[in-house]
XYZ file of C-alpha atoms in Angstrom:
677
model
C -12.145 -10.117 13.525
C -10.706 -7.255 15.594
C -10.715 -7.177 19.367
C -10.397 -4.228 21.709
C -7.373 -3.529 23.864
C -7.493 -4.340 27.547
C -8.733 -1.135 29.106
C -6.382 0.467 31.573
C -3.652 -2.093 31.078
C -0.136 -0.799 30.347
C 1.091 -1.509 26.826
C 3.759 -4.131 26.308
C 7.041 -3.867 24.463
C 7.153 -4.555 20.741
C 7.441 -8.160 19.661
C 11.007 -9.318 19.231
C 12.670 -6.912 21.643
C 13.193 -6.733 25.400
C 11.564 -3.788 27.165
C 13.445 -1.088 29.095
C 13.188 -1.298 32.859
C 10.560 1.461 33.019
C 7.767 1.492 30.501
C 6.456 4.770 29.132
C 2.803 4.786 28.224
C -0.366 2.935 29.035
C -3.720 2.303 27.395
C -6.514 4.153 29.163
C -10.128 2.929 29.357
C -12.156 4.155 26.382
C -15.771 3.996 25.265
C -15.360 4.663 21.542
C -12.999 4.361 18.585
C -13.432 8.076 17.838
C -12.905 11.331 19.717
C -12.768 15.038 18.911
C -11.111 16.012 22.207
C -7.327 15.407 22.408
C -7.610 14.464 26.086
C -10.242 11.778 25.501
C -8.709 8.354 24.732
C -10.013 5.971 22.072
C -10.258 2.202 21.800
C -7.471 0.523 19.863
C -8.502 -1.829 17.082
C -6.265 -4.713 18.158
C -6.541 -8.071 16.398
C -5.840 -11.548 17.816
C -3.021 -12.277 15.370
C -0.847 -10.719 12.698
C 0.486 -7.164 12.504
C -2.702 -5.713 13.970
C -2.036 -7.755 17.147
C 1.321 -6.067 17.768
C 1.507 -4.585 21.260
C 0.960 -0.804 21.415
C 3.934 1.392 22.215
C 4.238 5.107 22.942
C 6.480 7.483 21.020
C 8.819 8.069 24.018
C 9.205 4.340 24.601
C 9.965 3.819 20.902
C 12.724 6.408 21.215
C 14.073 4.631 24.306
C 14.253 1.327 22.454
C 16.156 2.870 19.569
C 18.578 4.714 21.836
C 19.121 1.543 23.852
C 20.002 -0.468 20.742
C 21.808 2.204 18.667
C 22.972 5.006 20.998
C 25.945 6.166 18.912
C 24.429 5.671 15.470
C 23.919 8.937 13.497
C 20.287 10.032 13.725
C 20.568 13.361 11.896
C 23.063 15.012 9.564
C 22.793 18.750 8.979
C 24.980 21.459 7.465
C 26.316 24.237 9.679
C 26.872 27.846 8.625
C 30.090 26.794 6.864
C 28.199 24.094 4.908
C 30.001 21.334 6.809
C 28.021 18.249 7.782
C 27.425 17.847 11.500
C 26.174 14.679 13.229
C 23.601 14.151 15.970
C 23.597 10.603 17.373
C 20.491 8.912 18.728
C 21.759 9.386 22.271
C 22.263 13.115 21.643
C 18.876 13.273 19.904
C 17.116 11.997 23.027
C 19.119 14.332 25.267
C 17.989 17.302 23.180
C 14.391 16.093 23.243
C 14.372 15.659 27.029
C 15.899 19.094 27.572
C 13.525 20.898 25.205
C 10.553 19.015 26.709
C 11.449 20.542 30.058
C 11.875 23.930 28.389
C 8.400 23.676 26.860
C 6.944 22.788 30.262
C 8.751 25.708 31.889
C 7.451 28.051 29.174
C 3.888 27.049 29.953
C 2.977 24.086 27.741
C 0.085 22.239 29.370
C -0.886 18.601 28.755
C -3.026 18.077 25.633
C -2.097 21.509 24.268
C -0.055 22.177 21.183
C 3.381 23.155 19.977
C 3.081 24.399 16.384
C 6.039 24.499 14.004
C 6.184 26.980 11.119
C 9.552 26.151 9.615
C 11.478 24.261 6.963
C 12.811 20.798 7.816
C 15.621 20.830 10.364
C 16.856 19.086 13.522
C 14.885 21.685 15.501
C 11.673 20.541 13.748
C 12.334 16.924 14.785
C 13.262 17.905 18.344
C 10.191 20.149 18.647
C 7.907 17.315 17.582
C 9.252 14.742 19.990
C 9.657 17.273 22.802
C 6.011 18.294 22.540
C 4.987 14.632 22.698
C 7.328 13.815 25.605
C 5.773 16.758 27.479
C 2.327 15.200 27.229
C 1.456 17.764 24.584
C 0.622 17.709 20.897
C 2.605 18.660 17.814
C 1.239 20.285 14.665
C 2.966 21.584 11.579
C 2.002 24.695 9.632
C 2.907 25.130 5.966
C 5.485 27.879 5.516
C 3.584 29.120 2.439
C 0.445 29.837 4.500
C -0.738 33.396 4.952
C -0.952 34.911 8.436
C -4.738 34.388 8.380
C -4.373 30.699 7.508
C -1.739 30.308 10.234
C -4.107 31.908 12.741
C -6.800 29.316 12.029
C -4.405 26.439 12.749
C -3.109 28.022 15.948
C -6.620 28.790 17.203
C -8.173 25.403 16.487
C -5.152 23.455 17.794
C -4.983 25.485 21.029
C -1.319 26.242 20.391
C 0.586 27.590 23.373
C 4.045 27.558 21.774
C 5.058 28.294 18.181
C 8.473 27.496 16.698
C 9.499 29.425 13.562
C 12.744 29.324 11.641
C 13.247 32.838 10.225
C 12.150 36.454 10.428
C 9.614 36.044 7.600
C 7.664 33.429 9.551
C 8.148 35.333 12.790
C 6.509 38.374 11.195
C 3.364 36.320 10.480
C 3.083 35.337 14.140
C 3.837 38.885 15.319
C 1.026 40.261 13.145
C -1.633 37.916 14.586
C -0.437 37.356 18.140
C -2.978 39.767 19.622
C -5.697 37.447 18.246
C -4.276 34.358 19.966
C -4.927 34.481 23.737
C -3.707 30.890 24.232
C -0.286 31.588 22.712
C 2.368 32.011 25.406
C 5.712 31.671 23.672
C 7.221 32.144 20.212
C 10.641 30.657 19.448
C 12.859 31.468 16.461
C 15.567 28.998 15.461
C 17.628 31.032 12.978
C 19.145 34.528 12.794
C 18.635 37.340 11.870
C 16.158 38.184 14.619
C 13.619 41.012 14.639
C 14.109 43.731 17.326
C 10.970 42.576 19.145
C 12.387 39.079 19.758
C 12.866 39.741 23.470
C 12.304 37.030 26.066
C 10.432 39.353 28.421
C 7.736 39.661 25.734
C 7.520 35.915 25.189
C 9.855 35.765 22.188
C 12.887 33.493 22.451
C 15.860 32.360 20.423
C 16.285 28.599 20.203
C 19.957 28.917 21.140
C 19.204 30.578 24.474
C 16.639 27.881 25.305
C 19.303 25.228 24.756
C 21.146 26.800 27.706
C 18.102 27.300 29.950
C 18.215 25.832 33.469
C 15.324 23.363 33.675
C 16.152 21.529 36.904
C 13.056 22.938 38.590
C 10.696 21.102 36.208
C 12.410 17.697 36.337
C 9.719 16.199 38.549
C 6.909 17.591 36.404
C 8.596 16.204 33.263
C 8.752 12.731 34.826
C 5.108 12.992 35.854
C 4.144 13.937 32.299
C 5.985 10.902 30.920
C 4.359 8.616 33.471
C 0.905 9.842 32.487
C 1.278 9.411 28.726
C -1.536 7.356 27.215
C -0.849 5.506 23.972
C -4.481 5.890 22.914
C -4.585 9.692 23.288
C -3.793 12.322 20.654
C -0.173 13.411 20.307
C -0.170 14.798 16.752
C -2.396 17.045 14.637
C -2.130 17.148 10.848
C -4.199 19.761 9.046
C -5.899 18.712 5.852
C -8.079 20.672 3.437
C -11.705 19.838 2.807
C -13.711 20.923 -0.207
C -15.103 23.954 1.599
C -14.280 25.872 4.750
C -11.154 25.879 6.864
C -8.669 22.978 7.107
C -9.536 20.272 9.643
C -7.145 19.076 12.361
C -6.665 15.306 12.066
C -6.013 13.791 15.500
C -3.469 10.942 15.524
C -2.552 8.879 18.580
C 0.785 7.453 19.731
C -0.409 4.056 18.536
C -1.312 5.286 15.060
C 2.153 6.764 14.557
C 4.248 3.961 16.040
C 2.165 1.119 14.580
C 1.842 2.653 11.116
C 5.569 3.362 10.831
C 6.380 -0.217 11.829
C 4.001 -1.783 9.317
C 5.195 0.473 6.493
C 8.760 -0.581 7.225
C 7.792 -4.247 7.226
C 6.435 -3.846 3.684
C 9.585 -2.157 2.369
C 12.027 -4.474 0.658
C 14.712 -5.710 3.075
C 14.639 -2.722 5.413
C 17.623 -2.878 7.745
C 18.006 -1.440 11.230
C 20.737 1.210 11.545
C 21.722 0.915 7.863
C 19.150 3.082 6.077
C 19.770 6.680 4.932
C 17.068 9.170 3.929
C 16.959 12.827 2.859
C 14.359 15.093 4.456
C 12.991 17.760 2.101
C 9.204 17.348 1.768
C 7.243 19.695 4.092
C 6.929 18.114 7.530
C 3.464 19.625 7.841
C 2.453 16.877 5.405
C 1.634 13.512 6.989
C 3.751 11.514 4.512
C 6.943 13.434 5.308
C 6.283 13.319 9.030
C 5.596 9.581 9.001
C 8.701 8.714 6.964
C 11.227 11.325 8.059
C 10.471 11.272 11.794
C 8.699 8.057 12.752
C 9.931 5.504 10.231
C 13.493 6.668 10.878
C 12.999 6.429 14.641
C 11.444 2.988 14.249
C 14.380 1.572 12.272
C 17.272 3.769 13.483
C 17.780 5.412 10.088
C 20.067 8.364 9.393
C 18.374 11.504 8.057
C 20.165 14.158 5.992
C 18.486 17.554 5.824
C 18.223 19.300 2.470
C 18.258 23.092 2.455
C 15.387 25.477 1.755
C 16.223 25.639 -1.942
C 15.926 21.885 -2.420
C 13.018 22.184 -4.840
C 14.782 24.970 -6.738
C 17.710 22.764 -7.684
C 19.892 22.030 -4.645
C 18.258 18.683 -3.845
C 20.515 16.911 -6.329
C 23.690 17.954 -4.504
C 22.251 16.722 -1.180
C 21.333 13.384 -2.767
C 24.861 13.065 -4.138
C 26.371 13.642 -0.703
C 23.904 11.583 1.337
C 23.469 8.689 -1.133
C 20.094 7.682 0.370
C 18.984 4.069 0.506
C 15.298 5.070 0.413
C 13.611 8.134 -1.057
C 10.109 9.571 -0.859
C 9.034 12.369 -3.179
C 5.863 13.852 -4.608
C 5.390 13.373 -8.378
C 6.664 16.872 -9.146
C 10.066 16.021 -7.647
C 10.500 13.124 -10.051
C 9.125 15.158 -12.967
C 11.794 17.810 -12.355
C 14.517 15.152 -12.346
C 13.082 13.695 -15.553
C 12.967 17.111 -17.244
C 16.592 17.770 -16.334
C 17.700 14.334 -17.521
C 15.905 14.740 -20.845
C 17.440 18.190 -21.345
C 20.929 16.772 -20.743
C 20.206 13.836 -23.054
C 19.115 16.169 -25.830
C 22.624 17.666 -25.896
C 24.337 14.279 -26.288
C 25.930 13.007 -29.495
C 24.009 10.648 -31.761
C 26.141 7.690 -30.662
C 25.537 8.365 -26.964
C 21.810 8.768 -27.604
C 21.763 5.418 -29.387
C 23.547 3.606 -26.544
C 21.443 5.318 -23.887
C 18.255 4.469 -25.747
C 19.232 0.805 -25.998
C 20.207 0.611 -22.320
C 16.926 2.165 -21.198
C 14.875 -0.121 -23.426
C 16.618 -3.187 -21.954
C 16.012 -2.028 -18.365
C 12.397 -1.136 -19.072
C 11.686 -4.475 -20.747
C 13.328 -6.328 -17.848
C 11.006 -4.693 -15.346
C 7.932 -5.096 -17.569
C 8.711 -8.807 -17.969
C 9.238 -9.129 -14.222
C 5.835 -7.524 -13.594
C 4.169 -10.071 -15.873
C 6.120 -13.055 -14.521
C 7.944 -13.635 -17.817
C 11.565 -14.832 -18.199
C 14.027 -11.929 -18.388
C 17.127 -11.389 -20.510
C 19.444 -11.329 -17.513
C 22.837 -10.897 -19.217
C 21.751 -7.790 -21.127
C 20.089 -6.355 -18.049
C 23.163 -7.016 -15.874
C 25.325 -5.350 -18.513
C 23.334 -2.124 -18.699
C 22.676 -2.077 -14.943
C 26.327 -2.512 -13.934
C 28.136 -0.546 -16.648
C 25.768 2.038 -18.109
C 22.829 2.878 -15.838
C 25.037 2.752 -12.746
C 26.623 5.991 -13.990
C 23.209 7.624 -14.233
C 22.350 6.534 -10.711
C 25.680 7.855 -9.456
C 25.006 11.251 -11.051
C 21.649 11.357 -9.283
C 23.065 10.218 -5.931
C 20.888 7.101 -6.060
C 23.475 4.323 -6.362
C 22.401 2.826 -3.005
C 18.686 3.532 -3.332
C 16.642 0.370 -2.830
C 13.235 2.062 -2.717
C 11.941 5.093 -4.583
C 8.409 6.004 -3.576
C 5.904 8.688 -4.470
C 2.944 9.902 -2.446
C 0.430 12.724 -1.986
C -0.725 12.760 -5.633
C -1.060 10.227 -8.463
C 1.972 9.842 -10.733
C 1.764 9.807 -14.502
C 2.343 6.394 -16.103
C 4.991 7.790 -18.486
C 7.025 9.191 -15.595
C 6.933 5.780 -13.923
C 8.105 4.137 -17.145
C 10.921 6.657 -17.576
C 12.399 5.894 -14.151
C 11.869 2.195 -14.694
C 13.997 2.529 -17.845
C 16.756 3.954 -15.612
C 16.451 0.848 -13.407
C 14.794 3.024 -10.760
C 11.197 1.799 -10.464
C 9.025 4.084 -8.349
C 6.546 2.616 -5.882
C 3.293 4.478 -5.364
C 1.967 4.921 -1.838
C -1.621 5.888 -1.131
C -2.964 7.302 2.069
C -4.311 10.421 3.708
C -3.704 12.488 6.790
C -6.637 10.544 8.194
C -4.742 7.253 7.808
C -1.494 8.458 9.444
C 0.200 8.096 6.074
C 0.191 5.034 3.847
C -2.722 2.628 3.567
C -1.553 0.849 0.411
C 1.672 0.549 -1.560
C 2.938 -0.870 -4.808
C 6.090 -2.923 -4.270
C 8.596 -4.934 -6.348
C 6.568 -8.093 -5.773
C 3.227 -6.440 -6.574
C 3.823 -3.721 -9.148
C 1.123 -2.267 -11.365
C 1.137 1.043 -13.254
C -2.546 1.799 -12.808
C -3.210 1.044 -9.159
C -2.357 2.361 -5.723
C -1.101 -1.107 -4.825
C -2.302 -3.528 -2.195
C -3.230 -2.619 1.364
C -0.422 -2.781 3.894
C -0.461 -5.399 6.648
C -2.998 -5.205 9.458
C -5.383 -2.932 7.545
C -8.848 -3.420 6.139
C -10.293 -2.012 2.912
C -13.811 -2.176 1.535
C -15.763 -0.648 -1.331
C -18.935 0.976 -0.061
C -22.189 1.225 -2.060
C -20.836 -0.667 -5.050
C -22.388 -0.223 -8.487
C -22.826 -2.981 -11.039
C -19.109 -2.835 -11.886
C -18.024 -3.172 -8.265
C -17.056 0.500 -8.071
C -17.856 2.542 -4.978
C -16.332 4.629 -2.204
C -13.009 3.364 -0.857
C -13.253 2.894 2.917
C -10.447 1.992 5.327
C -10.207 0.668 8.849
C -7.374 -0.120 11.255
C -5.096 1.199 13.964
C -3.752 3.809 11.543
C -7.130 5.548 11.131
C -7.580 8.944 12.802
C -9.210 9.429 16.190
C -11.298 12.287 14.778
C -11.083 15.947 13.751
C -10.282 18.215 16.689
C -13.415 20.046 17.836
C -15.412 18.861 14.798
C -18.083 16.400 15.953
C -20.184 16.648 12.794
C -17.320 16.266 10.343
C -15.870 13.390 12.357
C -19.109 11.417 12.232
C -19.451 12.225 8.530
C -16.016 10.700 7.905
C -16.097 7.679 10.249
C -19.170 5.452 10.399
C -20.472 3.458 13.363
C -18.406 0.416 12.398
C -15.163 2.399 12.388
C -14.769 2.666 8.609
C -13.146 5.870 7.386
C -14.850 7.068 4.197
C -12.137 8.482 1.930
C -14.310 10.256 -0.623
C -12.380 8.443 -3.380
C -14.240 6.153 -5.784
C -12.612 2.928 -6.939
C -12.593 -0.857 -6.828
C -10.469 -3.815 -5.732
C -9.559 -6.534 -8.238
C -9.252 -10.264 -7.592
C -5.528 -9.935 -6.870
C -6.144 -7.350 -4.158
C -4.982 -4.297 -6.136
C -6.867 -1.115 -5.286
C -7.840 1.230 -8.117
C -9.014 4.853 -7.847
C -11.395 5.905 -10.620
C -12.809 9.169 -9.299
C -13.405 11.417 -6.341
C -16.643 12.076 -4.500
C -15.378 15.208 -2.838
C -14.228 18.116 -4.954
C -10.584 18.357 -4.007
C -7.683 19.159 -6.308
C -4.391 17.428 -5.503
C -1.523 19.062 -7.379
C 1.607 17.260 -8.579
C 3.324 18.763 -5.542
C 0.873 17.012 -3.217
C -1.017 20.137 -2.134
C -4.699 19.513 -1.294
C -6.687 22.464 -2.641
C -10.442 23.029 -2.279
C -11.335 24.553 -5.681
C -14.507 26.311 -4.537
C -12.552 28.555 -2.168
C -10.133 29.674 -4.895
C -12.903 30.091 -7.466
C -14.924 32.286 -5.121
C -11.939 34.563 -4.518
C -11.763 35.271 -8.258
C -15.517 35.728 -8.675
C -15.558 38.180 -5.773
C -12.939 40.287 -7.555
C -14.665 40.016 -10.958
C -18.450 40.290 -10.538
C -19.054 40.030 -14.301
C -17.516 36.540 -14.335
C -20.114 33.750 -14.397
C -17.846 30.744 -13.811
C -14.244 30.583 -12.614
C -13.262 26.924 -13.010
C -10.056 25.848 -11.285
C -7.757 23.307 -12.978
C -4.714 21.646 -11.425
C -5.388 18.033 -10.437
C -2.101 16.104 -10.879
C -0.626 19.270 -12.444
C 2.413 21.387 -11.587
C 0.403 24.561 -10.914
C -3.128 25.957 -10.933
C -4.885 27.403 -13.980
C -8.418 28.631 -14.581
C -11.168 28.625 -17.191
C -13.243 31.830 -17.171
C -16.728 32.461 -18.559
C -18.524 35.830 -18.643
C -22.137 36.452 -17.669
C -24.523 36.280 -20.616
C -28.277 36.060 -21.048
C -29.910 32.629 -20.940
C -32.600 31.282 -23.254
C -35.514 30.821 -20.878
C -37.027 28.052 -22.994
C -33.983 25.860 -23.556
C -31.642 26.952 -20.786
C -28.899 27.545 -23.361
C -26.549 30.474 -22.767
C -26.965 33.238 -25.335
C -24.277 35.270 -27.054
C -25.575 38.539 -25.575
C -23.791 39.858 -22.498
C -25.776 40.842 -19.415
C -26.127 44.562 -18.663
C -23.731 44.349 -15.691
C -21.112 42.706 -17.907
C -21.547 45.362 -20.603
C -21.257 48.143 -17.992
C -18.163 46.607 -16.371
C -16.416 46.208 -19.735
C -17.326 49.747 -20.749
C -15.501 51.066 -17.693
C -12.458 49.221 -18.982
C -12.750 50.972 -22.334
C -14.011 47.823 -24.029
C -17.468 48.430 -25.485
C -18.988 45.083 -26.401
C -22.489 43.645 -26.290
C -21.785 40.026 -27.277
C -19.193 37.337 -26.554
C -18.514 36.820 -30.237
C -17.426 40.472 -30.523
C -14.939 39.992 -27.693
C -13.481 36.927 -29.407
C -13.694 38.242 -32.949
C -10.032 39.163 -33.172
C -8.730 37.297 -30.558
C -9.869 37.647 -27.363
C -9.790 41.356 -26.558
C -6.522 42.362 -24.818
C -8.316 44.891 -22.589
C -10.693 42.229 -21.287
C -7.843 39.771 -20.709
C -5.865 42.445 -18.859
C -8.819 43.192 -16.584
C -9.359 39.511 -15.795
C -5.660 39.092 -15.064
C -5.783 42.056 -12.686
C -8.699 40.456 -10.838
C -6.855 37.137 -10.593
C -3.784 38.975 -9.283
C -5.928 40.524 -6.545
C -7.401 37.134 -5.702
C -3.902 35.618 -5.553
C -2.974 38.131 -2.859
C -5.692 36.557 -0.698
C -4.692 32.952 -1.443
C -4.095 30.734 1.591
C -0.693 29.647 0.231
C 1.525 29.980 -2.849
C 0.265 26.632 -4.092
C -3.262 28.092 -4.241
C -2.323 30.907 -6.624
C -3.506 30.833 -10.238
C -0.732 30.975 -12.834
C -2.661 31.079 -16.151
C -6.219 31.442 -17.421
C -8.303 31.205 -20.588
C -11.506 33.049 -21.500
C -14.036 30.619 -22.956
C -16.385 31.448 -25.833
C -19.499 30.113 -24.098
C -20.850 29.929 -20.558
C -21.607 26.632 -18.784
C -25.167 25.324 -18.880
C -27.422 22.344 -18.151
C -28.054 21.634 -21.862
C -24.348 21.894 -22.549
C -23.704 19.198 -19.930
C -21.365 21.287 -17.775
C -24.013 21.830 -15.071
C -26.215 19.319 -13.278
C -29.894 19.760 -12.479
C -29.056 21.743 -9.352
C -26.566 23.855 -11.382
C -23.589 22.168 -9.739
C -20.584 22.037 -12.060
C -19.701 18.619 -13.465
C -15.959 18.989 -13.211
C -15.065 15.959 -15.302
C -17.311 17.169 -18.152
C -15.734 20.632 -18.155
C -12.216 19.175 -18.144
C -12.982 16.809 -21.025
C -14.686 19.504 -23.113
C -11.742 21.895 -22.689
C -8.867 19.415 -22.653
C -7.099 21.069 -25.613
C -7.080 24.457 -23.864
C -5.949 22.861 -20.604
C -3.088 20.988 -22.249
C -1.804 24.262 -23.726
C -1.570 25.685 -20.192
C 1.026 23.059 -19.314
């Protein structure tokens, strides 16, 4: 049974460590567990015992504890212009944060307003995040692939007063929309070359000049901001896509971030303070990357190496080889790329090497499968292949020290998991959402299962709502990691969080007797690509249909896939008695095709020899136009297929209200879809 925090009482130091002389952060009185206003505090769902009873702590106080205990330990490693690794210690990290906090205040950042970052991972990203929070403000990330229009929505709804960008390309987006953003006071660019309009008198600054700014006149205000920080107020916004409409801003408190990062670390196998090394390369706009790269590392004094912008194009491997991380988080596509490269190299090997490699992988795989089932393992064979054969593979991948490999943001294919297990590199699957500050459940060495999202992490609650006869229903979650609410979205907040504080995920699943959570479907129509991008299909489909008025259905495909594809149907007449689609094209379709120089009256004529190249070319042109309006690169369609029949109620593709049954369409066209990939 959970109990509320003591209203108005300052938060204590974490269990097991002495507090600094001056605490930073308190828990303000609150009337509710939810809020849509960043300045309005929420109740904390504290328990009487266990992890959920851990005393709340603010982000600045967490940083103070880490600096106190590990001042000279490397916090960040980055490459300079000469590609030489440079070190920032935890003491230097805090110094930079305190200075830039004062800079933000001097540049006009008000309490409970936002600093937005539109940049690739870097020390400046980390410093911007913690500086915004130390200033009593809020941080939000913006995906670098977003269009200027999509960026504008985030900046408007988050009430951003400062934006940090890394290069001229991102700066140009801000420059093009700045006249539409009355709240925006300052734009900061971290990397050269700079556009001619980057002049400080116009509110455009270079990061380097801000590092030298005199901020002595705001010292008192900075200290006042720190003193007034409330652990149960919003300090972070993460934007997540819904099925329709604009992305929603998920409000996360100090407590959600500091508590969640601690409990995740406690679940990781033998996590060690000041001994862990990670590589930062997943977009920090994503909650998983932010939780692990920034807050987990701060919690356990880890060292973070920064990959470069081309990490996903092939340079990640060299960074892994240099950093030799002890823990790694990646989306499924990252591991798939490694697997593809490994298989390509293996295909060039001699027959003898293939034979030895095949035997070694089979031994490692069987060892882990036996371990999962609690069976005795052939230890001498496993030790042999682990120490003398597979160790070379790990060394080539830069993973010789890696204790934990984890995947998040999208489900991972079973065969990919088995492949890495055969390399003695089992991958743990984490499940969570922006709304849960990151992970809610995790598979681990002591609780591994290919088909589940693991068991809930400590201090959390999970229930299955509105169960059917099989025990399947909506997966709901509750705990200190659950969002405060969506900024400015009262209706959507109450739709997502019920009166008892349960967050309704929209995912359908069940929990078995051992506590493993299984996902079997999704209530909300949301595509999650292999890269972890959340994409509302209706938005993308409507873009295509607007460009091609003779298209009846534009069905987006891409769940768990590397890229988006589409199934297209043309408008035809319908049998009024049966509801079946006819072969005859509608007059508007015939007229549109005639303008293209393709004179057809039926679908079968179009497909008679093929499908018609002129029709395919016209559809491709429409998709190209739609892609220009896509919110990000991940929302662009790469391939399409023209189907021989439209969707219908009798055909099973449409429900009674003519809503598309996505699972039926996917199953009926699985052969076409597989050819896409």
